[in-house]
Short mmCIF file of C-alpha atoms in Angstrom, two decimals:
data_model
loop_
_atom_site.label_atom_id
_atom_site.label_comp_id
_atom_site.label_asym_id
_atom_site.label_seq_id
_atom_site.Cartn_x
_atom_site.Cartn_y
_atom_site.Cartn_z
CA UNK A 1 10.01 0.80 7.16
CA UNK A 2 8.91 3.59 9.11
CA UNK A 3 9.90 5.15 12.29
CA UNK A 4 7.88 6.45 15.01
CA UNK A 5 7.33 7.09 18.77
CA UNK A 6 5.04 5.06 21.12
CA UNK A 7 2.58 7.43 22.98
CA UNK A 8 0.48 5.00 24.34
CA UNK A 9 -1.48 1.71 24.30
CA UNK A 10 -4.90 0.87 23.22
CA UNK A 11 -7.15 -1.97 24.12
CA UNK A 12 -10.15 -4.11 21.79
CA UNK A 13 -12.13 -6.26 23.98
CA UNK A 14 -14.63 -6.53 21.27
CA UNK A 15 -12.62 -7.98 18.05
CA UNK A 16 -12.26 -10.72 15.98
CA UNK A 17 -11.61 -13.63 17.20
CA UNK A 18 -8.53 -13.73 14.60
CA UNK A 19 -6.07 -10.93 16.06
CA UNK A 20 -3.28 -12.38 18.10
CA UNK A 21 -2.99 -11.36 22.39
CA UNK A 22 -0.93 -8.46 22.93
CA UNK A 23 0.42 -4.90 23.08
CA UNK A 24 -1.48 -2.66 20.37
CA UNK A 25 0.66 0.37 20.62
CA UNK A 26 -0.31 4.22 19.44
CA UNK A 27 2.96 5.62 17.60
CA UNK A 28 3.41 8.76 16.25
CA UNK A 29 4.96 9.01 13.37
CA UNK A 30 8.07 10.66 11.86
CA UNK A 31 6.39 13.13 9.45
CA UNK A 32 3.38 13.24 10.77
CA UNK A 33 -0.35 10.66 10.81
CA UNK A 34 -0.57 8.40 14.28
CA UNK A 35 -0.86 4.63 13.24
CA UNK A 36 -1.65 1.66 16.17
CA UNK A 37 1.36 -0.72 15.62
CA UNK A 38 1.21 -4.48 17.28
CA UNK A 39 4.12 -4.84 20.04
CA UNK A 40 6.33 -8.30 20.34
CA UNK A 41 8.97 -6.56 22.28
CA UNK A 42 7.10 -4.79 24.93
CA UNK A 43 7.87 -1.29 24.10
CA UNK A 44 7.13 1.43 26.66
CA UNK A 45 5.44 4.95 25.75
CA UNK A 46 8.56 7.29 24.92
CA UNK A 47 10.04 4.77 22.59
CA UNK A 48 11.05 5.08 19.12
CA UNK A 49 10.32 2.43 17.41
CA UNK A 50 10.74 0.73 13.52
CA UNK A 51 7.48 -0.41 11.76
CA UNK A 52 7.19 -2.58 8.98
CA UNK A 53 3.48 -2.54 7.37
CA UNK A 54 1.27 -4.37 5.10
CA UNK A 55 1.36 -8.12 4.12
CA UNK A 56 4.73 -8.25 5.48
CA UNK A 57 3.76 -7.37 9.03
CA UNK A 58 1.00 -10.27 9.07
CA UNK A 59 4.15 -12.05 7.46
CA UNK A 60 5.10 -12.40 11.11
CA UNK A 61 2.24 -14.41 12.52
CA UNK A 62 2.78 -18.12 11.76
CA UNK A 63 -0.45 -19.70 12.94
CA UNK A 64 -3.73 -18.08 11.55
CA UNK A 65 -4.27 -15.23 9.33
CA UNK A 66 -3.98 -12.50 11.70
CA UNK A 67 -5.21 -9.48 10.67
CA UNK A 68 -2.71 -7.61 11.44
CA UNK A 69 -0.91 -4.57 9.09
CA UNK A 70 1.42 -2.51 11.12
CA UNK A 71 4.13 -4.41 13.55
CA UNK A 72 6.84 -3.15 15.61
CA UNK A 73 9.67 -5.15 14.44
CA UNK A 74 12.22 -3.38 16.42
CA UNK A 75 13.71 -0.29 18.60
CA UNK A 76 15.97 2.17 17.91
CA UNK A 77 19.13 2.31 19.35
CA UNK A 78 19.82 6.21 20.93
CA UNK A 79 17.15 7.87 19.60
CA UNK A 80 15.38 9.05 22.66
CA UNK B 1 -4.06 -0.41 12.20
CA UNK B 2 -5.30 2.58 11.38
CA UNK B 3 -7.88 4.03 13.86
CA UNK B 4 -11.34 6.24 13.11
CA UNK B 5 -14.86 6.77 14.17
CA UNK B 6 -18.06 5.25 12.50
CA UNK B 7 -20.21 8.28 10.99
CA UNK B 8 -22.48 6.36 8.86
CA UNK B 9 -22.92 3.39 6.66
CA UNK B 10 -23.22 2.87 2.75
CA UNK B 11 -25.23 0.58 0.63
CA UNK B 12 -24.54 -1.10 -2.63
CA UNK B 13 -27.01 -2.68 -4.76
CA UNK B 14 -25.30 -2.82 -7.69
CA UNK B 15 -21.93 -4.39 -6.71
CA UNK B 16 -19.50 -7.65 -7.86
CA UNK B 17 -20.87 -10.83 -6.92
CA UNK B 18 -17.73 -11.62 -4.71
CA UNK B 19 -18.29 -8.36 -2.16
CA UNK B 20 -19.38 -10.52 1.29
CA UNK B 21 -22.66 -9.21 2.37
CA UNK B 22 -22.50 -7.41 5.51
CA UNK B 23 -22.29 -3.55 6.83
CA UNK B 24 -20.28 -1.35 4.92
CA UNK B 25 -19.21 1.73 7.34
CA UNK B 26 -18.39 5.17 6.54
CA UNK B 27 -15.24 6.00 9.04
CA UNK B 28 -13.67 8.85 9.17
CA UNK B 29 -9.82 8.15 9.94
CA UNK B 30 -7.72 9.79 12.53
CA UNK B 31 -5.36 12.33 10.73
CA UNK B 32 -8.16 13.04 7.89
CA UNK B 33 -9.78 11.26 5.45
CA UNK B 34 -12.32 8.91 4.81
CA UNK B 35 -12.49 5.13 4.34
CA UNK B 36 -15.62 2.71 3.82
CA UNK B 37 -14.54 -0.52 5.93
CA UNK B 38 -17.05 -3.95 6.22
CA UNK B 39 -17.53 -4.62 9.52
CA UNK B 40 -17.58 -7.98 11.07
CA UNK B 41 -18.85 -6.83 14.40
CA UNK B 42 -21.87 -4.87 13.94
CA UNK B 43 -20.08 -1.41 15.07
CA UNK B 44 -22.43 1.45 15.57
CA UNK B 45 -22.21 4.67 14.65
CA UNK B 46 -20.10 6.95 16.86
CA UNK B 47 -17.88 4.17 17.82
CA UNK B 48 -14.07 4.08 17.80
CA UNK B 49 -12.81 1.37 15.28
CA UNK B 50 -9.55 -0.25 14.36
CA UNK B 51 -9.15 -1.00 10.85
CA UNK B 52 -6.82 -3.30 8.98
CA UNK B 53 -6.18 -2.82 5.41
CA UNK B 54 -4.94 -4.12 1.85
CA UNK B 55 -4.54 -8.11 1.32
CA UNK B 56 -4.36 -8.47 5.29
CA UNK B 57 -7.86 -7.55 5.46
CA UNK B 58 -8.93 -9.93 2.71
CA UNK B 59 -7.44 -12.38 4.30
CA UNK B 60 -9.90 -12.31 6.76
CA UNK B 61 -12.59 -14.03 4.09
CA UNK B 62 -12.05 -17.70 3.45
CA UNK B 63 -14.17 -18.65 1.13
CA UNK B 64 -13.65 -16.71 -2.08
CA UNK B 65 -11.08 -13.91 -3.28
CA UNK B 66 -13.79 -11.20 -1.19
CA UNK B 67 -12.80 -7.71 -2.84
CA UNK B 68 -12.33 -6.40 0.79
CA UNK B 69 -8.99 -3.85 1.66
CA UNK B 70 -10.28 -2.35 4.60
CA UNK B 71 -11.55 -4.42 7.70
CA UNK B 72 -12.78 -2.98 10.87
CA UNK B 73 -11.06 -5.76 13.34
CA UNK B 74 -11.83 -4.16 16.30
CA UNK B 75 -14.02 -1.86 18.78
CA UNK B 76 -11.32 0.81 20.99
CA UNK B 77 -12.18 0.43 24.35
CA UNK B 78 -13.07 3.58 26.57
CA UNK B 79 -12.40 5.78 23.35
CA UNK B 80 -15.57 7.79 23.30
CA UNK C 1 -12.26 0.97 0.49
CA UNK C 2 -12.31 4.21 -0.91
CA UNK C 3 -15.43 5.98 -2.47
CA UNK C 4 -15.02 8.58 -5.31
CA UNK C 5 -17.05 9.57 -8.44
CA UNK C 6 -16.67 8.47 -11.91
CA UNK C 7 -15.70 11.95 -14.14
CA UNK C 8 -14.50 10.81 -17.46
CA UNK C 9 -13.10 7.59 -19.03
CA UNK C 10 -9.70 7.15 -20.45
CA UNK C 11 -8.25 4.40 -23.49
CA UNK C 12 -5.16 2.57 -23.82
CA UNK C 13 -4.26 1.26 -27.15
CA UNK C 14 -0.98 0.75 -26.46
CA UNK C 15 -0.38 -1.49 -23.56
CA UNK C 16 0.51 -4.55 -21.91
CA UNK C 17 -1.46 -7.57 -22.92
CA UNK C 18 -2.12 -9.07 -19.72
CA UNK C 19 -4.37 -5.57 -18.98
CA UNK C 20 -8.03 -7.51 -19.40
CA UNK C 21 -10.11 -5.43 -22.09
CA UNK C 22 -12.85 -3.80 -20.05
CA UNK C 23 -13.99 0.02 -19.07
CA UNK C 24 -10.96 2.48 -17.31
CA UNK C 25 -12.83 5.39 -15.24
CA UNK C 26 -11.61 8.33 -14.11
CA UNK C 27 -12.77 8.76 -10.70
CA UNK C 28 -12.45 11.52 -8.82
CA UNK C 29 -11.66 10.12 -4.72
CA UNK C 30 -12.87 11.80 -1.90
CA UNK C 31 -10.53 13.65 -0.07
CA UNK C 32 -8.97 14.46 -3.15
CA UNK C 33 -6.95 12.72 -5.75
CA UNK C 34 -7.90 10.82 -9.07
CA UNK C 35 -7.33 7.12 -9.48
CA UNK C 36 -8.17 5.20 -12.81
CA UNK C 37 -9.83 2.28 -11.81
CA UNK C 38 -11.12 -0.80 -14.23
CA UNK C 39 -14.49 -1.41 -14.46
CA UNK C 40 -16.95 -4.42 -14.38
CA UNK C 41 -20.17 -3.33 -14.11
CA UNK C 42 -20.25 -0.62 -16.59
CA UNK C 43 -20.93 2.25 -14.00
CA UNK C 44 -21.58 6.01 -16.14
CA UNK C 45 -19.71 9.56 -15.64
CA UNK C 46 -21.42 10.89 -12.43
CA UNK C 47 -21.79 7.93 -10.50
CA UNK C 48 -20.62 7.56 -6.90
CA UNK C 49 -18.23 4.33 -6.56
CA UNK C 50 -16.74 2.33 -3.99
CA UNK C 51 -12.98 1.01 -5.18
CA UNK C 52 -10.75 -2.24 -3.77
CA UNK C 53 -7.06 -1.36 -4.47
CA UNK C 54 -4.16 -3.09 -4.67
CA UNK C 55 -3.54 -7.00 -4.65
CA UNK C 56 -6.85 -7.55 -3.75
CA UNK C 57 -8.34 -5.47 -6.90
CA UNK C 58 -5.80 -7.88 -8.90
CA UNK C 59 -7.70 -11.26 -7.06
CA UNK C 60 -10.67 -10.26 -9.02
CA UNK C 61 -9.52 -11.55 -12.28
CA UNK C 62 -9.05 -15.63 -12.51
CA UNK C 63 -7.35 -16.24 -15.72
CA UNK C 64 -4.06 -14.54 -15.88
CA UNK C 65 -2.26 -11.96 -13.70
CA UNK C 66 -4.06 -8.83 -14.68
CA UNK C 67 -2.09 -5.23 -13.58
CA UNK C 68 -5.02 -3.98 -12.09
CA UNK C 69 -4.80 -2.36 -8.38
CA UNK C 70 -7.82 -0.39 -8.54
CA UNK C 71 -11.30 -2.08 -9.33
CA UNK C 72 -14.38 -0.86 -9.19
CA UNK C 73 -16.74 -3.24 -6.52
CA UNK C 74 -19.80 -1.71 -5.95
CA UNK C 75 -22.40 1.83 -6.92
CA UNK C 76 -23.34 3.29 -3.63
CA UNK C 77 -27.20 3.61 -3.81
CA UNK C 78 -28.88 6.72 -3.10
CA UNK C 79 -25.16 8.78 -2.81
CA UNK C 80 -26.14 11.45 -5.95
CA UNK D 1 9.71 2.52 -6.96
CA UNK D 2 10.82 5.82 -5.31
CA UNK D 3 14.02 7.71 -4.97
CA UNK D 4 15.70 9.60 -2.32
CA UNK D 5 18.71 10.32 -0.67
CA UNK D 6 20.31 8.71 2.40
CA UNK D 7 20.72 10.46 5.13
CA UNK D 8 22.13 8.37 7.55
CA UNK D 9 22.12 5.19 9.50
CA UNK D 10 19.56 3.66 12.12
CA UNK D 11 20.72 0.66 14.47
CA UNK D 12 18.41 -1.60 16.45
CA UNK D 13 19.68 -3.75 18.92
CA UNK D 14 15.90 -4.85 20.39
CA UNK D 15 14.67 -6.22 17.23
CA UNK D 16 12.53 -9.29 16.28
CA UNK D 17 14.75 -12.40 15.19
CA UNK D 18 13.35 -12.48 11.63
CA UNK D 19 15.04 -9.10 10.63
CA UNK D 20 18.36 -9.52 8.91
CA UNK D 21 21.43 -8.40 9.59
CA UNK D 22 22.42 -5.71 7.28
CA UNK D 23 22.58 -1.38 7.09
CA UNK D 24 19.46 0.06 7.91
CA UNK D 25 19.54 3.35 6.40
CA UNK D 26 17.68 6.70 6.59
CA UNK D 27 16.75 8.05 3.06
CA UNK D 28 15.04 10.91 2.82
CA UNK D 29 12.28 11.02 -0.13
CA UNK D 30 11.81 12.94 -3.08
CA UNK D 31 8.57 15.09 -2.39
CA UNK D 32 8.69 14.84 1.21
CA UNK D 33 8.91 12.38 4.24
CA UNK D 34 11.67 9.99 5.73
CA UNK D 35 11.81 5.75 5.17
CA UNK D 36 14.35 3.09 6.58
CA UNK D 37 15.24 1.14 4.28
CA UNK D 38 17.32 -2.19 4.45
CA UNK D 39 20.40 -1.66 2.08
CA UNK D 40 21.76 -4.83 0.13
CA UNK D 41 24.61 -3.17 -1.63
CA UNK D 42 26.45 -0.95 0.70
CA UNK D 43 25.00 2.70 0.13
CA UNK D 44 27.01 5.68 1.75
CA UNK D 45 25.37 8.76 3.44
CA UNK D 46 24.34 11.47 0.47
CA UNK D 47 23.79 8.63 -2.62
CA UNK D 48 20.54 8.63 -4.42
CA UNK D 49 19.06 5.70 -4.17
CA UNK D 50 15.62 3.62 -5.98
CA UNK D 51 13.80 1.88 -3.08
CA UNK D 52 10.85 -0.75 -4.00
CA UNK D 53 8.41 -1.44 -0.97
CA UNK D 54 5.88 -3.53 0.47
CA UNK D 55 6.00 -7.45 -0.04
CA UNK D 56 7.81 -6.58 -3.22
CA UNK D 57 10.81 -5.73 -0.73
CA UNK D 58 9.98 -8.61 1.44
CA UNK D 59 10.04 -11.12 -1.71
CA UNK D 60 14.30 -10.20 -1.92
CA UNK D 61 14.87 -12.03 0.63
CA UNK D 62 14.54 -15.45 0.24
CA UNK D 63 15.11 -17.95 3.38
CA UNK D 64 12.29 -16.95 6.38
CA UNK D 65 9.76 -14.10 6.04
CA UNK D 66 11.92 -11.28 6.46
CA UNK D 67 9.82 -7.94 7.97
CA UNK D 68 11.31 -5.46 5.66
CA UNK D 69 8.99 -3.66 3.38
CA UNK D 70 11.29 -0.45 2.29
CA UNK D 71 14.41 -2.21 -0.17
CA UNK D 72 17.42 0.06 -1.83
CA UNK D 73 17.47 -1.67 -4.72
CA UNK D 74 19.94 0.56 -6.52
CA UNK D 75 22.22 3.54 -6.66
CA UNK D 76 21.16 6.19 -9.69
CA UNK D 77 24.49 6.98 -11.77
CA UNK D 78 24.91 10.59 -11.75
CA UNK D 79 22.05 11.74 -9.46
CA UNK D 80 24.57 14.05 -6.96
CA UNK E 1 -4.13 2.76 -11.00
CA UNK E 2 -2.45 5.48 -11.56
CA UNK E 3 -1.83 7.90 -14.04
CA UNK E 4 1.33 10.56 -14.70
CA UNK E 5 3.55 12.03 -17.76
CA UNK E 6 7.07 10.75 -18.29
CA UNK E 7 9.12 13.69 -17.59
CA UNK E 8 12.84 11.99 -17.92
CA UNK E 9 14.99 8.50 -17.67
CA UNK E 10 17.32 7.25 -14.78
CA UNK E 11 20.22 4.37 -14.91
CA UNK E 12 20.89 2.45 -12.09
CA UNK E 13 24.57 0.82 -12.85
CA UNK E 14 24.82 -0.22 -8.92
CA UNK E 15 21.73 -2.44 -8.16
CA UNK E 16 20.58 -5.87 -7.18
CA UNK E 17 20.42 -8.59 -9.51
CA UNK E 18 17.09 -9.67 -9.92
CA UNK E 19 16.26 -6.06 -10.78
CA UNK E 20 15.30 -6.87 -14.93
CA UNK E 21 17.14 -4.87 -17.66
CA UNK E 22 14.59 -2.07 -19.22
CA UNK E 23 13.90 1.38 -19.10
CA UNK E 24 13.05 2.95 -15.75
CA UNK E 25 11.55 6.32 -16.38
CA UNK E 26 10.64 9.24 -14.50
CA UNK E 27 6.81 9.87 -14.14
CA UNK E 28 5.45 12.92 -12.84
CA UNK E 29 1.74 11.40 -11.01
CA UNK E 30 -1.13 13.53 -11.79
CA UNK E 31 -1.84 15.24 -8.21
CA UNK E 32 1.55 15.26 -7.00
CA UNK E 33 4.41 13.51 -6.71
CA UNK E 34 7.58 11.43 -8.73
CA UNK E 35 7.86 7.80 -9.36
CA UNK E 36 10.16 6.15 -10.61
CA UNK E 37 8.33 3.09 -12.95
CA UNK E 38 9.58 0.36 -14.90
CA UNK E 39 8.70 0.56 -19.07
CA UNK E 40 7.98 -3.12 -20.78
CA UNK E 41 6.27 -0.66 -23.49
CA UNK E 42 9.28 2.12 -24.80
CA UNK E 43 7.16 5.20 -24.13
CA UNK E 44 8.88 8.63 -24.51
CA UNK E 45 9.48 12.05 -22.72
CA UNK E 46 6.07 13.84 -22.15
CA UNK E 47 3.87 10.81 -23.34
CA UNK E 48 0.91 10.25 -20.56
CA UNK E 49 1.03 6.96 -19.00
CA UNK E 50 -0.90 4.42 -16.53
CA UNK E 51 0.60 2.74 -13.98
CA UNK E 52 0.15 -0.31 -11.61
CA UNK E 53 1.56 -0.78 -8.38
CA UNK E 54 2.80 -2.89 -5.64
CA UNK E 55 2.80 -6.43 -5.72
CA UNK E 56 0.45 -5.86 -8.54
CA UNK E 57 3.50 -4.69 -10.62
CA UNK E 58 5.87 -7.25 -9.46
CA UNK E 59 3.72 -9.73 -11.07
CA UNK E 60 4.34 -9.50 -14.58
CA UNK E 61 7.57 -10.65 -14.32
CA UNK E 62 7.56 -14.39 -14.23
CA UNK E 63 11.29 -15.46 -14.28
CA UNK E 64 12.09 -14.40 -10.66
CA UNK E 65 10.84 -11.98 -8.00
CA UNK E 66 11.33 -8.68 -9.41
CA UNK E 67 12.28 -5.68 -7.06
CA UNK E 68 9.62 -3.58 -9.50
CA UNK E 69 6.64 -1.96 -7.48
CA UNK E 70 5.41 0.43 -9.88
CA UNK E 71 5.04 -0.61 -13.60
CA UNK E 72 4.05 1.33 -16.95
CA UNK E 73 1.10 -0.88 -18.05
CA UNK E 74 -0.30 1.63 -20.76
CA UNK E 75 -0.21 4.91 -22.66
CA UNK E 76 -3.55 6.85 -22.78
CA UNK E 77 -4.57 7.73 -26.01
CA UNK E 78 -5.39 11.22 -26.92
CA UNK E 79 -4.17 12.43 -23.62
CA UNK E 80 -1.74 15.02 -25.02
#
């Protein structure tokens, strides 16, 4: 996984139809490159945050294919 | 997600018969570098994307095995 | 996908047999970097390229599971 | 896979249910830049260790779709 | 794929089980960069090799899912 730092939120009114409600979240990560990370925990900006990517993030998603390849599967204790 | 702007689009004659028809845009991604993505939305150019990639974005086609590893899911609001 | 340009072809004699017999181009990606990437259209040194990678490169091939994760999809028209 | 060294330990207390219990450690990566990895086998801070990612990691664990996509998979004899 | 030159062994007596016995050499990736790569073909110190990756790699093995992301698939002839 990788570990990052919210600084922000972005919203997609025009999408497909496909990618689940809720937080997509700009994090900055450790090292360097900015990636926009999908939020089930309701992270605020300032976080730091643990992303899983790939297959394994849409892994997550039970009911349709979301389309989605970067999730915020958790925060990090002390880190801020 | 990774996240970019559309500064063109690309056309391929010559191609495998399982590559979807549709717009394939040039986008150059936030951090550097450049990806062609198909777009399902009929982005224009200028416009702030969000991209999905590798088997998540295939998973977007149903029919066949479409040879598709970058996806533009979504336009960024208020972005430009 | 990415987009690079086809600069050489390599050969494998010894390999693994589930790698399908077929052209391996060098291409050169933009942005930098060289991948070696199978090909099924018989594309010639010089020629710009679009490439699927990973799992979904791999879906391409029906009969067994072949160990490619970079396939040539497409010839961008007009690109040289 | 790729090797590194672990540099320490990462909790995280706000996590989503389908990440297992276990040590979540810090390894820092040959060539450059910083992964946390889930560690199966008990790793202490300074061992070299071979990590596999993606669903590859994902696939070790075997009872719900675990999120982890960075896996120690083993300690390298005489790498310190 | 990708291509690189062997440039040493490692042994890995502390590892998970379903990691398969066989070589796992050092590869130097043209461009930059180590991996370490599993060998199903014996190649040898300095010999130039092609490699797979991902869940790409994982799929040669049929018994059970094997930890291996990155996977010698061929030697290139001529290439030294």
């Amino acid at each position: 996984m990788i570990r990052g730092k919210v600084t922000g939120r972005v919203w997609s009114t025009k999408k497909i139809g496909s990618l689940p409600t809720g937080g997509l979240l700009e994090v900055k990560v450790d090292g360097g490159g900015v990636l926009i990370a999908f939020d089930p925990l309701g992270c605020a900006e300032g976080e730091t945050v643990l992303i899983t990517q790939g297959s394994v993030a849409a892994g997550h998603f039970t009911e349709n294919k979301a389309p989605v390849d970067a999730l915020i599967i958790g925060s990090i204790d002390n880190a801020d």
